[in-house]
């Protein structure tokens, strides 16, 4: 029917469309159908005229008694937009408005000032993605606002907080972007807007992060993260809530997955304070030379991943036997000053570590001598599935070193210690020759002194020096 579209309907037209309740579709069943009925029906009760329209409004209107209607229900609205200033113009005395079973995405403009008697506005279970910032500002008598189960991803508090008589607001849904523009939900007091939200426990995060997690607990985690983040000098870090996971056990508490980025900040030591439950710390490109905080700082107890690339770390021996080394997940020391590592300690820790997934050791000045390289090579081969930059772990420059810039895992084992072994053999041979020569000299001197004593009775001169 071409006449059905978004325009107003006079009470005469409404009544002319309404058969007796006993005939055809009943008033209470008009919106239960899955398709538009293209009709309006009204009923007169003691609490005021009620009208329900399915499919839109009629175009033919001329009566003046629209002011009698106090309750209006619209279902199967034919458009994806709704302009209250146009569509509701005749209904100046409305007390309750409900729009249901429609695919409305946007409310255009504001609800007009002539709806000053409207107390209940139900816009639930539509496809609403946005409403204008000032959409409800003229609804001075509004007491109940139901925006639940739409596709809102944010709602600024001024959109609804200046409604003087508002008592209830319903916001349940699963598309909320959980970020700081919803922090007003955390301000709980008797006079606050949050106190009027009746279904915060049914608001869940959607969009791009924390999908399916309850909104308010996630907002608390975000708020706490902002307060605890070492974002001020000298650290100037940036903190991110990467994810929120449910814990085990009956409580199913939410646990944050936090990354703190302090890279390229000119730091000489690790940050002394981190947000509680920090799991990943990025401190690349600084001047850090010590790892003491990993072992002694209580803020590092939940830390699993640390990226210390391009700092001044010359030794990680301090981590030997530490609890952190036996539970870490990612350890990155690319581009530091490491010449050797305690391979036996790393091997022992990784055999007990069920978390370890990535290790980075490339671009360090590794010394490929016979004392360190063979054991280190065995370690690299054993844990090659964990070491992400195996080909970048190379021998540093040493004078007369034929293996300069050779990946350590490719070093030939049969010749690795040849030069060193030859040097050691030459040393012991020389020492043996020297000792043999000294023994011969001592024997000759003994024979010489014996002959002198027998022939001339002369004792060795050293005897005369004895007391």
XYZ file of C-alpha atoms in Angstrom:
467
model
C 0.000 0.000 0.000
C 1.750 3.189 -1.264
C 0.072 5.461 1.255
C 2.016 3.857 4.119
C 5.047 5.963 5.046
C 6.497 8.064 7.838
C 3.759 10.656 8.366
C 1.222 11.367 11.081
C -2.269 9.916 11.410
C -5.392 11.724 12.613
C -7.558 10.190 15.290
C -10.449 10.024 12.821
C -8.300 8.003 10.439
C -7.128 5.816 13.263
C -10.602 5.062 14.427
C -11.766 4.441 10.898
C -9.048 1.794 10.572
C -9.973 0.130 13.819
C -12.556 -2.605 13.539
C -14.343 -3.758 16.609
C -11.995 -5.584 18.987
C -13.979 -8.733 18.442
C -13.489 -8.594 14.679
C -10.231 -9.429 12.919
C -6.942 -8.586 14.602
C -7.123 -7.726 18.269
C -5.469 -4.613 19.613
C -3.134 -6.642 21.832
C -2.066 -8.805 18.877
C -1.369 -6.088 16.349
C 2.408 -6.100 16.906
C 2.854 -9.790 17.613
C 3.041 -10.633 13.922
C 6.481 -10.973 12.348
C 5.417 -8.749 9.455
C 3.811 -5.319 9.249
C 0.001 -5.260 9.419
C -0.228 -1.828 7.752
C -2.950 -0.679 10.116
C -3.511 1.270 13.299
C -5.857 0.427 16.154
C -6.884 2.407 19.195
C -8.647 1.671 22.413
C -10.157 3.984 24.987
C -9.481 3.050 28.574
C -9.781 4.884 31.818
C -6.076 5.707 31.785
C -6.340 7.460 28.437
C -6.538 6.647 24.731
C -3.982 4.163 23.456
C -3.019 3.721 19.838
C -0.872 1.084 18.140
C 0.369 1.304 14.578
C 2.031 -1.495 12.633
C 3.940 -0.548 9.510
C 3.771 3.246 9.712
C 1.173 6.055 9.759
C -1.643 6.893 7.398
C -1.186 9.864 5.106
C -4.777 11.124 5.342
C -5.262 13.153 8.516
C -7.510 16.087 9.382
C -8.979 15.593 12.861
C -8.112 17.725 15.865
C -8.440 15.253 18.718
C -4.948 13.727 18.589
C -4.375 15.299 21.970
C -6.549 12.541 23.449
C -3.884 9.917 22.842
C -1.563 9.312 25.821
C 0.043 5.987 24.863
C 1.520 5.285 21.438
C 3.131 2.036 20.269
C 4.837 1.795 16.889
C 6.002 -1.499 15.446
C 7.503 -2.584 12.132
C 8.553 0.973 11.341
C 9.295 0.971 7.582
C 12.402 3.180 7.650
C 15.828 2.874 9.273
C 15.554 6.427 10.649
C 13.049 8.067 12.922
C 12.434 11.809 13.160
C 10.376 12.439 16.323
C 9.789 16.116 15.527
C 7.909 15.157 12.342
C 6.339 11.814 13.195
C 5.083 12.739 16.659
C 3.816 16.212 15.911
C 0.108 15.440 16.519
C 0.739 13.556 19.777
C 1.430 16.484 22.085
C -0.110 14.814 25.140
C 1.762 11.537 24.992
C 2.710 10.046 28.347
C 4.226 6.816 27.040
C 5.900 6.050 23.710
C 7.132 2.617 22.636
C 8.821 1.694 19.372
C 9.358 -2.016 18.899
C 10.064 -4.685 16.283
C 11.747 -2.186 13.993
C 15.152 -1.770 12.385
C 15.715 1.873 13.218
C 19.423 2.752 13.220
C 19.268 6.441 14.034
C 17.100 8.982 15.805
C 17.189 12.166 13.748
C 17.100 15.437 15.626
C 15.546 15.990 19.057
C 12.367 14.818 20.645
C 10.292 18.018 20.419
C 9.531 20.324 23.308
C 5.783 19.745 22.970
C 6.308 16.234 24.426
C 6.690 17.802 27.848
C 4.250 15.290 29.365
C 6.149 12.202 28.162
C 7.164 10.064 31.144
C 8.173 6.734 29.566
C 10.165 6.310 26.373
C 10.894 2.732 25.285
C 13.335 2.369 22.387
C 14.612 -1.086 23.274
C 15.438 -3.962 20.918
C 15.880 -1.786 17.841
C 19.037 -1.412 15.767
C 19.938 2.003 17.168
C 23.591 2.852 16.654
C 23.450 6.504 17.598
C 21.269 9.251 18.909
C 21.985 12.924 18.677
C 23.819 14.412 21.659
C 20.809 16.596 22.472
C 18.083 14.118 21.467
C 16.319 14.015 24.866
C 17.042 17.452 26.270
C 13.452 18.754 25.931
C 11.821 15.781 27.696
C 11.511 17.584 31.011
C 9.026 15.083 32.504
C 10.740 11.884 31.377
C 11.049 9.333 34.175
C 11.904 6.082 32.350
C 14.211 5.787 29.321
C 14.790 2.326 27.869
C 17.636 2.106 25.336
C 18.493 -1.513 26.040
C 19.514 -4.138 23.483
C 20.414 -1.802 20.677
C 23.765 -1.431 18.932
C 25.107 1.538 20.871
C 28.856 1.448 21.362
C 29.084 4.639 23.408
C 26.815 7.048 25.216
C 28.060 10.331 26.616
C 26.547 11.093 29.984
C 25.296 14.601 29.022
C 22.938 12.894 26.568
C 20.735 11.857 29.491
C 22.092 13.340 32.711
C 20.225 16.654 32.428
C 16.763 15.098 32.451
C 15.494 16.538 35.749
C 12.910 13.845 36.586
C 14.657 10.780 35.209
C 14.395 7.831 37.601
C 15.365 4.840 35.458
C 17.539 4.274 32.424
C 18.026 0.859 30.829
C 21.198 0.225 28.803
C 21.662 -3.542 28.538
C 23.453 -4.576 25.358
C 26.548 -6.205 23.944
C 28.126 -3.630 21.648
C 29.585 -1.126 24.122
C 33.083 0.194 23.464
C 34.602 -0.143 26.909
C 36.760 2.962 27.193
C 36.951 6.212 29.116
C 33.841 7.875 27.648
C 31.830 5.420 29.778
C 33.645 6.246 33.030
C 30.532 8.010 34.265
C 29.162 4.521 35.002
C 31.728 4.271 37.806
C 30.513 7.375 39.671
C 28.096 5.688 42.013
C 26.092 7.891 44.344
C 22.420 8.452 45.085
C 22.337 11.594 42.975
C 24.499 10.339 40.134
C 23.274 9.166 36.756
C 24.860 5.771 37.397
C 22.468 5.203 40.283
C 19.604 5.413 37.794
C 20.994 2.769 35.419
C 18.978 -0.329 36.274
C 20.803 -3.022 34.294
C 24.557 -2.402 34.364
C 25.025 -6.114 35.052
C 23.674 -6.813 31.554
C 25.931 -4.373 29.745
C 28.754 -6.182 27.953
C 31.706 -5.000 25.925
C 31.729 -5.409 22.164
C 33.396 -3.792 19.207
C 37.144 -4.345 19.078
C 38.156 -5.330 22.635
C 37.040 -7.234 25.715
C 34.172 -8.824 23.771
C 31.623 -10.470 26.023
C 33.113 -9.069 29.249
C 30.906 -7.054 31.659
C 31.231 -3.320 31.116
C 31.575 -2.003 34.667
C 34.372 -4.363 35.856
C 36.335 -3.639 32.674
C 35.900 0.102 33.195
C 37.227 -0.269 36.739
C 40.306 -2.038 35.422
C 40.848 0.723 32.854
C 40.407 3.429 35.476
C 42.840 1.746 37.875
C 45.333 1.338 35.046
C 45.271 5.068 34.307
C 45.948 5.857 37.970
C 48.792 3.346 38.353
C 50.548 3.861 35.027
C 54.039 5.456 35.345
C 53.149 7.986 32.675
C 54.833 10.937 34.378
C 58.547 11.807 34.165
C 61.076 10.275 34.349
C 59.432 7.101 32.992
C 56.831 8.622 30.605
C 55.375 5.186 29.899
C 52.179 4.289 28.040
C 49.964 1.590 29.567
C 47.470 -0.553 27.652
C 44.835 -3.011 28.815
C 45.308 -5.584 26.048
C 42.714 -8.041 27.231
C 40.632 -9.203 30.162
C 40.448 -12.908 30.975
C 38.278 -14.805 33.375
C 39.999 -16.547 36.251
C 39.379 -20.072 37.380
C 37.293 -21.128 40.342
C 33.775 -20.256 41.440
C 34.281 -16.482 41.454
C 35.420 -16.156 37.795
C 37.081 -12.848 38.616
C 38.410 -10.833 35.708
C 42.171 -10.580 35.358
C 43.802 -7.843 33.264
C 46.446 -8.422 30.598
C 48.520 -5.236 30.745
C 51.345 -3.935 28.543
C 53.555 -1.080 29.717
C 55.577 0.597 26.967
C 58.611 2.583 28.167
C 60.679 2.219 25.001
C 63.092 4.929 23.839
C 62.651 7.068 26.948
C 66.345 7.395 27.874
C 65.888 5.234 30.982
C 68.960 4.013 32.853
C 67.082 1.658 35.160
C 63.853 -0.303 34.921
C 60.710 1.578 36.065
C 60.320 1.252 39.834
C 56.515 1.179 39.740
C 54.268 -0.740 37.366
C 50.488 -1.211 37.387
C 49.427 -4.251 39.356
C 49.217 -7.383 37.227
C 51.447 -6.002 34.469
C 52.223 -8.901 32.160
C 54.367 -7.284 29.428
C 57.065 -4.613 29.747
C 58.610 -2.937 26.696
C 61.818 -1.039 27.440
C 63.675 -1.190 24.126
C 66.175 1.455 23.123
C 67.154 2.731 26.570
C 70.392 2.682 28.597
C 69.465 0.002 31.113
C 72.330 -2.135 32.407
C 70.895 -3.963 35.427
C 68.077 -6.460 35.959
C 67.780 -6.234 39.742
C 64.105 -5.201 39.701
C 63.114 -8.461 38.065
C 64.146 -10.219 41.266
C 63.451 -7.706 44.027
C 60.634 -5.381 42.936
C 57.144 -6.512 44.009
C 55.579 -4.729 41.020
C 57.283 -7.262 38.751
C 55.789 -10.377 40.354
C 53.201 -10.925 37.570
C 55.505 -9.899 34.720
C 55.792 -12.607 32.058
C 57.228 -10.826 29.017
C 60.110 -8.378 28.964
C 61.634 -6.757 25.878
C 65.044 -5.234 26.703
C 66.362 -4.904 23.163
C 69.125 -2.394 22.443
C 70.084 -1.525 25.983
C 73.394 -1.998 27.816
C 72.919 -5.391 29.427
C 76.310 -7.127 29.656
C 75.301 -10.040 31.892
C 72.175 -11.955 32.869
C 73.919 -14.108 35.459
C 71.864 -12.417 38.168
C 68.821 -14.347 36.876
C 70.461 -17.681 37.614
C 68.211 -19.752 39.851
C 65.537 -17.021 39.999
C 61.820 -17.686 40.214
C 61.230 -15.233 37.356
C 63.445 -17.174 34.953
C 61.497 -20.355 35.682
C 58.111 -18.768 34.853
C 58.765 -16.099 32.189
C 57.091 -16.325 28.794
C 59.028 -13.978 26.492
C 62.597 -12.794 27.097
C 64.240 -10.520 24.550
C 67.829 -9.255 24.850
C 68.616 -8.345 21.245
C 71.306 -5.767 20.606
C 72.848 -5.630 24.083
C 76.443 -6.245 25.262
C 76.188 -9.933 26.058
C 79.347 -11.943 25.367
C 78.235 -15.064 27.199
C 75.328 -16.424 29.245
C 75.088 -19.142 31.907
C 73.791 -21.809 29.545
C 73.513 -24.449 32.253
C 71.302 -22.128 34.347
C 69.080 -21.272 31.370
C 68.795 -24.927 30.432
C 67.848 -25.898 33.974
C 65.223 -23.141 34.208
C 63.653 -23.838 30.804
C 63.264 -27.520 31.602
C 60.937 -26.478 34.445
C 59.343 -23.519 32.672
C 56.000 -24.359 31.068
C 55.355 -20.773 29.978
C 58.409 -19.987 27.880
C 57.530 -19.446 24.216
C 60.031 -16.926 22.814
C 63.670 -16.032 23.385
C 65.659 -13.375 21.500
C 69.467 -13.176 21.778
C 70.606 -11.811 18.402
C 72.914 -8.864 17.647
C 75.077 -9.360 20.759
C 78.914 -9.545 20.685
C 79.178 -13.279 21.437
C 82.702 -14.611 22.042
C 83.241 -17.856 20.176
C 86.062 -19.328 22.260
C 86.435 -22.980 23.097
C 85.332 -22.500 26.700
C 81.894 -21.016 25.898
C 80.863 -21.638 22.284
C 80.362 -25.456 22.338
C 77.984 -25.409 25.324
C 76.188 -22.362 23.936
C 75.818 -24.047 20.560
C 74.268 -27.099 22.233
C 71.841 -24.807 24.055
C 70.825 -23.027 20.838
C 70.208 -26.291 19.037
C 68.222 -27.736 21.936
C 65.910 -24.720 22.192
C 65.843 -23.649 18.532
C 62.020 -23.822 18.532
C 61.958 -21.047 21.158
C 64.734 -18.858 19.779
C 63.182 -16.507 17.241
C 66.398 -14.957 15.881
C 68.718 -17.955 15.694
C 70.481 -16.792 12.545
C 71.306 -13.416 14.145
C 73.247 -14.993 17.036
C 76.748 -14.677 15.569
C 80.367 -14.631 16.653
C 81.770 -11.181 17.336
C 85.065 -9.959 15.913
C 88.202 -11.364 17.499
C 91.714 -10.968 16.116
C 92.614 -13.768 13.713
C 89.169 -15.318 14.197
C 88.041 -17.146 11.092
C 84.481 -17.476 12.455
C 83.686 -13.758 12.666
C 79.952 -13.121 11.929
C 79.278 -16.849 11.593
C 75.969 -17.975 13.179
C 76.946 -19.899 16.285
C 74.570 -22.770 15.602
C 76.465 -23.333 12.295
C 79.971 -23.443 13.776
C 81.891 -26.620 12.817
C 82.306 -28.605 16.022
C 85.340 -30.594 14.808
C 87.462 -27.478 14.247
C 85.945 -25.118 16.816
C 88.547 -25.892 19.484
C 91.418 -26.974 17.200
C 93.531 -23.858 17.535
C 92.975 -23.667 21.242
C 93.831 -27.340 21.669
C 97.021 -26.929 19.638
C 98.055 -23.971 21.750
C 97.457 -25.948 24.939
C 99.537 -28.890 23.633
C 102.396 -26.597 22.715
C 102.298 -25.037 26.153
C 102.504 -28.365 27.994
C 105.226 -29.625 25.692
C 107.342 -26.557 26.383
C 106.775 -26.896 30.104
C 107.813 -30.550 30.044
C 111.008 -29.743 28.142
C 111.855 -27.028 30.651
C 111.289 -29.316 33.639
C 113.386 -32.094 32.051
C 116.228 -29.650 31.425
C 116.164 -28.497 35.035
C 116.293 -32.080 36.257
C 119.362 -32.770 34.072
C 121.083 -29.643 35.419
C 120.411 -30.693 39.011
C 121.795 -34.181 38.399
C 124.936 -32.837 36.725
C 125.507 -30.408 39.580
C 125.075 -33.212 42.113
C 127.663 -35.402 40.317
C 130.090 -32.476 40.072
C 129.836 -31.681 43.794
C 130.275 -35.369 44.706
C 133.487 -35.654 42.697
C 134.950 -32.530 44.312
C 134.155 -33.851 47.756
C 135.793 -37.239 47.135
C 138.891 -35.824 45.513
C 139.513 -32.687 47.525
C 137.149 -32.992 50.488
C 135.469 -29.773 49.446
C 131.829 -29.331 50.274
C 129.461 -27.437 47.991
C 129.543 -23.741 48.687
C 125.854 -23.738 49.577
C 126.685 -25.894 52.641
C 128.816 -23.098 54.098
C 125.846 -20.804 53.984
C 123.651 -23.055 56.128
C 123.424 -22.101 59.843
